[in-house]
PDB file of C-alpha atoms and ligand atoms in Angstrom:
ATOM      1  CA  MET A   1     108.952  33.394  95.069  1.00 80.00           C
ATOM      2  CA  PRO A   2     111.087  30.482  95.030  1.00 88.00           C
ATOM      3  CA  THR A   3     111.312  28.335  92.029  1.00 91.00           C
ATOM      4  CA  PHE A   4     110.033  24.442  91.510  1.00 92.00           C
ATOM      5  CA  VAL A   5     110.196  22.302  88.530  1.00 95.00           C
ATOM      6  CA  TYR A   6     107.810  20.266  86.648  1.00 93.00           C
ATOM      7  CA  MET A   7     109.173  16.908  86.344  1.00 93.00           C
ATOM      8  CA  THR A   8     107.378  16.036  83.364  1.00 94.00           C
ATOM      9  CA  ARG A   9     108.611  18.847  81.328  1.00 94.00           C
ATOM     10  CA  CYS A  10     112.334  18.874  82.682  1.00 97.00           C
ATOM     11  CA  ASP A  11     114.754  16.878  80.195  1.00 96.00           C
ATOM     12  CA  GLY A  12     117.625  16.757  82.758  1.00 96.00           C
ATOM     13  CA  CYS A  13     119.761  19.023  80.422  1.00 96.00           C
ATOM     14  CA  GLY A  14     121.585  20.772  83.818  1.00 96.00           C
ATOM     15  CA  HIS A  15     121.242  24.625  82.650  1.00 96.00           C
ATOM     16  CA  CYS A  16     119.337  25.389  85.713  1.00 96.00           C
ATOM     17  CA  VAL A  17     122.264  23.237  88.016  1.00 97.00           C
ATOM     18  CA  ASP A  18     124.916  25.330  86.052  1.00 96.00           C
ATOM     19  CA  ILE A  19     123.621  28.850  86.468  1.00 95.00           C
ATOM     20  CA  CYS A  20     121.956  28.987  89.878  1.00 96.00           C
ATOM     21  CA  PRO A  21     124.005  31.252  91.849  1.00 95.00           C
ATOM     22  CA  SER A  22     122.877  29.262  95.273  1.00 95.00           C
ATOM     23  CA  ASP A  23     123.823  26.122  94.213  1.00 96.00           C
ATOM     24  CA  ILE A  24     120.562  24.574  95.080  1.00 96.00           C
ATOM     25  CA  MET A  25     119.265  23.356  91.692  1.00 97.00           C
ATOM     26  CA  HIS A  26     120.103  19.571  91.200  1.00 97.00           C
ATOM     27  CA  ILE A  27     119.589  16.785  89.083  1.00 97.00           C
ATOM     28  CA  ASP A  28     117.742  13.744  90.794  1.00 95.00           C
ATOM     29  CA  THR A  29     119.895  10.541  90.662  1.00 94.00           C
ATOM     30  CA  THR A  30     117.351   8.716  90.055  1.00 95.00           C
ATOM     31  CA  TYR A  31     114.914  10.414  88.303  1.00 94.00           C
ATOM     32  CA  ARG A  32     117.494  12.501  86.043  1.00 95.00           C
ATOM     33  CA  ARG A  33     115.361  15.565  86.530  1.00 97.00           C
ATOM     34  CA  ALA A  34     116.372  18.610  88.422  1.00 97.00           C
ATOM     35  CA  PHE A  35     114.452  20.068  91.626  1.00 96.00           C
ATOM     36  CA  ASN A  36     115.050  22.800  93.949  1.00 95.00           C
ATOM     37  CA  ILE A  37     116.345  21.041  97.014  1.00 95.00           C
ATOM     38  CA  GLU A  38     116.225  23.936  99.307  1.00 94.00           C
ATOM     39  CA  PRO A  39     113.593  26.371  98.350  1.00 91.00           C
ATOM     40  CA  ASN A  40     114.580  28.622 101.448  1.00 91.00           C
ATOM     41  CA  MET A  41     117.884  29.390 100.562  1.00 94.00           C
ATOM     42  CA  CYS A  42     116.499  30.593  96.759  1.00 94.00           C
ATOM     43  CA  TRP A  43     117.758  34.225  95.802  1.00 93.00           C
ATOM     44  CA  GLU A  44     114.318  34.527  93.944  1.00 90.00           C
ATOM     45  CA  CYS A  45     117.063  35.488  91.046  1.00 90.00           C
ATOM     46  CA  TYR A  46     114.951  33.770  88.205  1.00 87.00           C
ATOM     47  CA  SER A  47     118.451  32.722  86.190  1.00 89.00           C
ATOM     48  CA  CYS A  48     117.252  29.306  86.410  1.00 93.00           C
ATOM     49  CA  VAL A  49     113.752  30.104  84.805  1.00 87.00           C
ATOM     50  CA  LYS A  50     115.291  32.359  82.386  1.00 83.00           C
ATOM     51  CA  ALA A  51     117.678  29.525  81.197  1.00 86.00           C
ATOM     52  CA  CYS A  52     115.563  26.694  80.994  1.00 91.00           C
ATOM     53  CA  PRO A  53     115.100  25.734  77.499  1.00 89.00           C
ATOM     54  CA  GLN A  54     111.879  23.488  78.120  1.00 91.00           C
ATOM     55  CA  HIS A  55     109.946  26.006  80.282  1.00 88.00           C
ATOM     56  CA  ALA A  56     109.897  23.784  83.073  1.00 93.00           C
ATOM     57  CA  ILE A  57     110.728  25.921  85.595  1.00 92.00           C
ATOM     58  CA  ASP A  58     107.662  27.987  88.093  1.00 87.00           C
ATOM     59  CA  CYS A  59     107.694  29.996  91.129  1.00 85.00           C
ATOM     60  CA  ARG A  60     105.424  29.150  94.147  1.00 82.00           C
ATOM     61  CA  GLY A  61     103.756  32.664  94.728  1.00 75.00           C
ATOM     62  CA  TYR A  62     103.475  34.007  98.286  1.00 73.00           C
ATOM     63  CA  ALA A  63     100.569  32.863 100.342  1.00 69.00           C
ATOM     64  CA  ASP A  64      99.267  36.516 100.453  1.00 64.00           C
ATOM     65  CA  PHE A  65      98.427  36.830  97.134  1.00 61.00           C
ATOM     66  CA  ALA A  66      98.511  33.352  95.473  1.00 63.00           C
ATOM     67  CA  PRO A  67      97.381  31.055  97.947  1.00 64.00           C
ATOM     68  CA  LEU A  68      96.028  27.353  97.118  1.00 64.00           C
ATOM     69  CA  GLY A  69      94.937  26.977  93.760  1.00 70.00           C
ATOM     70  CA  HIS A  70      97.040  29.859  92.120  1.00 76.00           C
ATOM     71  CA  SER A  71      99.844  29.737  89.569  1.00 79.00           C
ATOM     72  CA  VAL A  72     102.663  31.558  88.591  1.00 81.00           C
ATOM     73  CA  ARG A  73     104.044  31.225  85.167  1.00 84.00           C
ATOM     74  CA  VAL A  74     106.844  32.973  84.028  1.00 82.00           C
ATOM     75  CA  ARG A  75     108.648  32.349  80.574  1.00 82.00           C
ATOM     76  CA  ARG A  76     111.630  34.370  78.664  1.00 79.00           C
ATOM     77  CA  GLU A  77     110.651  34.078  74.906  1.00 81.00           C
ATOM     78  CA  GLU A  78     114.074  35.205  73.474  1.00 78.00           C
ATOM     79  CA  ASP A  79     112.477  35.563  69.624  1.00 82.00           C
ATOM     80  CA  LYS A  80     109.940  38.063  70.972  1.00 85.00           C
ATOM     81  CA  ALA A  81     112.519  39.202  73.286  1.00 82.00           C
ATOM     82  CA  THR A  82     110.458  39.625  76.086  1.00 86.00           C
ATOM     83  CA  ILE A  83     109.760  38.134  79.660  1.00 84.00           C
ATOM     84  CA  SER A  84     106.172  37.646  80.451  1.00 88.00           C
ATOM     85  CA  TRP A  85     104.391  36.416  83.674  1.00 87.00           C
ATOM     86  CA  LYS A  86     101.047  34.895  83.814  1.00 88.00           C
ATOM     87  CA  ILE A  87      99.584  35.267  87.610  1.00 84.00           C
ATOM     88  CA  LYS A  88      96.379  32.995  88.166  1.00 84.00           C
ATOM     89  CA  PHE A  89      94.677  33.716  91.081  1.00 81.00           C
ATOM     90  CA  ARG A  90      92.477  30.909  93.124  1.00 78.00           C
ATOM     91  CA  ASP A  91      89.545  32.746  92.177  1.00 82.00           C
ATOM     92  CA  GLY A  92      90.231  32.509  88.356  1.00 84.00           C
ATOM     93  CA  ARG A  93      91.519  35.770  87.645  1.00 88.00           C
ATOM     94  CA  GLU A  94      94.561  36.499  85.697  1.00 90.00           C
ATOM     95  CA  LYS A  95      96.897  38.969  85.452  1.00 91.00           C
ATOM     96  CA  ASN A  96      99.345  38.966  82.770  1.00 93.00           C
ATOM     97  CA  PHE A  97     102.736  40.994  82.737  1.00 93.00           C
ATOM     98  CA  VAL A  98     105.132  41.274  79.673  1.00 94.00           C
ATOM     99  CA  SER A  99     108.571  43.089  79.837  1.00 89.00           C
ATOM    100  CA  PRO A 100     111.369  43.497  77.365  1.00 88.00           C
ATOM    101  CA  ILE A 101     114.228  41.735  78.088  1.00 80.00           C
ATOM    102  CA  ARG A 102     116.513  44.604  77.079  1.00 79.00           C
ATOM    103  CA  THR A 103     116.314  47.873  75.242  1.00 82.00           C
ATOM    104  CA  THR A 104     119.176  47.642  72.912  1.00 82.00           C
ATOM    105  CA  ALA A 105     119.622  45.180  69.844  1.00 79.00           C
ATOM    106  CA  TRP A 106     121.254  41.866  70.551  1.00 74.00           C
ATOM    107  CA  GLY A 107     125.198  42.443  70.301  1.00 81.00           C
ATOM    108  CA  SER A 108     125.098  46.189  70.206  1.00 86.00           C
ATOM    109  CA  ILE A 109     126.770  46.342  73.641  1.00 83.00           C
ATOM    110  CA  LYS A 110     130.708  46.308  73.597  1.00 84.00           C
ATOM    111  CA  SER A 111     132.387  44.176  75.924  1.00 85.00           C
ATOM    112  CA  PRO A 112     134.972  45.727  78.393  1.00 81.00           C
ATOM    113  CA  GLY A 113     137.720  44.335  76.274  1.00 87.00           C
ATOM    114  CA  ASP A 114     136.529  46.190  73.129  1.00 87.00           C
ATOM    115  CA  TYR A 115     137.312  49.408  75.025  1.00 83.00           C
ATOM    116  CA  ALA A 116     140.857  50.794  75.315  1.00 85.00           C
ATOM    117  CA  PRO A 117     142.411  50.395  78.739  1.00 85.00           C
ATOM    118  CA  PRO A 118     141.946  53.653  80.998  1.00 82.00           C
ATOM    119  CA  SER A 119     144.706  55.661  81.938  1.00 87.00           C
ATOM    120  CA  ALA A 120     146.572  55.559  85.440  1.00 89.00           C
ATOM    121  CA  ASP A 121     145.232  58.885  86.235  1.00 89.00           C
ATOM    122  CA  ALA A 122     141.787  57.491  85.822  1.00 86.00           C
ATOM    123  CA  MET A 123     142.015  55.677  89.268  1.00 86.00           C
ATOM    124  CA  LYS A 124     141.817  59.131  91.008  1.00 88.00           C
ATOM    125  CA  SER A 125     138.409  59.982  89.078  1.00 88.00           C
ATOM    126  CA  GLN A 126     135.396  60.093  91.003  1.00 86.00           C
ATOM    127  CA  GLN A 127     133.721  59.003  87.527  1.00 88.00           C
ATOM    128  CA  LEU A 128     132.566  55.490  86.624  1.00 88.00           C
ATOM    129  CA  ALA A 129     134.105  53.865  83.430  1.00 83.00           C
ATOM    130  CA  HIS A 130     133.206  55.503  79.950  1.00 83.00           C
ATOM    131  CA  GLU A 131     131.525  58.777  82.344  1.00 89.00           C
ATOM    132  CA  PRO A 132     130.615  61.095  81.215  1.00 90.00           C
ATOM    133  CA  GLU A 133     130.583  60.115  77.517  1.00 89.00           C
ATOM    134  CA  ALA A 134     128.604  56.984  77.855  1.00 85.00           C
ATOM    135  CA  LEU A 135     125.923  59.380  79.609  1.00 91.00           C
ATOM    136  CA  LYS A 136     125.823  61.083  76.337  1.00 91.00           C
ATOM    137  CA  VAL A 137     126.709  64.594  78.652  1.00 94.00           C
ATOM    138  CA  ASP A 138     129.450  66.628  78.239  1.00 93.00           C
ATOM    139  CA  ALA A 139     129.949  66.593  82.120  1.00 90.00           C
ATOM    140  CA  LEU A 140     127.943  64.825  85.229  1.00 89.00           C
ATOM    141  CA  PRO A 141     126.194  67.764  87.334  1.00 86.00           C
ATOM    142  CA  ALA A 142     128.278  68.671  90.133  1.00 82.00           C
ATOM    143  CA  LEU A 143     127.817  70.686  93.524  1.00 80.00           C
ATOM    144  CA  SER A 144     130.057  73.904  93.742  1.00 82.00           C
ATOM    145  CA  PRO A 145     131.845  74.171  97.274  1.00 78.00           C
ATOM    146  CA  ASP A 146     129.601  77.220  98.329  1.00 81.00           C
ATOM    147  CA  ARG A 147     126.760  75.207  98.114  1.00 79.00           C
ATOM    148  CA  PHE A 148     127.628  72.973 100.840  1.00 77.00           C
ATOM    149  CA  LYS A 149     126.481  73.810 104.130  1.00 75.00           C
ATOM    150  CA  GLN A 150     129.511  75.344 106.350  1.00 71.00           C
ATOM    151  CA  GLY A 151     128.362  74.037 109.620  1.00 65.00           C
ATOM    152  CA  LEU A 152     125.703  74.588 112.480  1.00 61.00           C
ATOM    153  CA  VAL A 153     124.734  78.692 112.986  1.00 55.00           C
TER     154      VAL A 153
HETATM  155 FE1  LIG B 201     118.806  29.128  91.999  1.00 77.64          FE
HETATM  156 FE2  LIG B 201     118.049  31.523  91.274  1.00 77.64          FE
HETATM  157 FE3  LIG B 201     116.297  29.545  90.220  1.00 77.64          FE
HETATM  158 FE4  LIG B 201     116.482  30.261  93.120  1.00 77.64          FE
HETATM  159  S1  LIG B 201     115.771  31.336  91.336  1.00 77.64           S
HETATM  160  S2  LIG B 201     116.662  27.924  92.068  1.00 77.64           S
HETATM  161  S3  LIG B 201     118.730  30.990  93.662  1.00 77.64           S
HETATM  162  S4  LIG B 201     118.775  29.983  90.027  1.00 77.64           S
HETATM  163 FE1  LIG B 202     115.167  20.606  83.517  1.00 77.64          FE
HETATM  164 FE2  LIG B 202     115.050  23.224  82.736  1.00 77.64          FE
HETATM  165 FE3  LIG B 202     116.930  22.416  84.488  1.00 77.64          FE
HETATM  166 FE4  LIG B 202     117.101  21.617  82.149  1.00 77.64          FE
HETATM  167  S1  LIG B 202     117.115  24.035  82.649  1.00 77.64           S
HETATM  168  S2  LIG B 202     117.300  20.442  83.921  1.00 77.64           S
HETATM  169  S3  LIG B 202     114.961  21.230  81.431  1.00 77.64           S
HETATM  170  S4  LIG B 202     114.801  22.472  84.925  1.00 77.64           S
END
């Protein structure tokens, strides 16, 4: 579902322009309000929706579930740490979904720079960074060679 902007809510701050990975959120030079210049190229990542402090960006619901008369509102509510979706069907039914933004406290995740640099041997390992300790296991499960198929019989 590509996005569109409610011009009356937008104040032209440009956060959506800065964050859009598809570079399709632009500021109209006459009205100084944002708009999606090419909905067909929208990744539907909703980074702009989440970044907009004015809750000015909505989604165009696809016609198969939300034809004429529908609305899809998505709001990032940082104080509640939730993303909520309100989907209104054209027959008046509403569906509301609320999801947590994250499952850990803000600031509780270390940045890569906070970890000690990996050793040169780590390049030869099949494990990803911080495995297995970050998974809170002693070792990752692995198949022993005798469990591999030895060929067709
Ligand atoms: Fe750009 Fe993503 Fe917003 Fe689409 S949903 S306009 S790709 S930021
Ligand atoms: Fe307008 Fe929201 Fe984009 Fe700011 S982030 S320019 S208020 S649509």
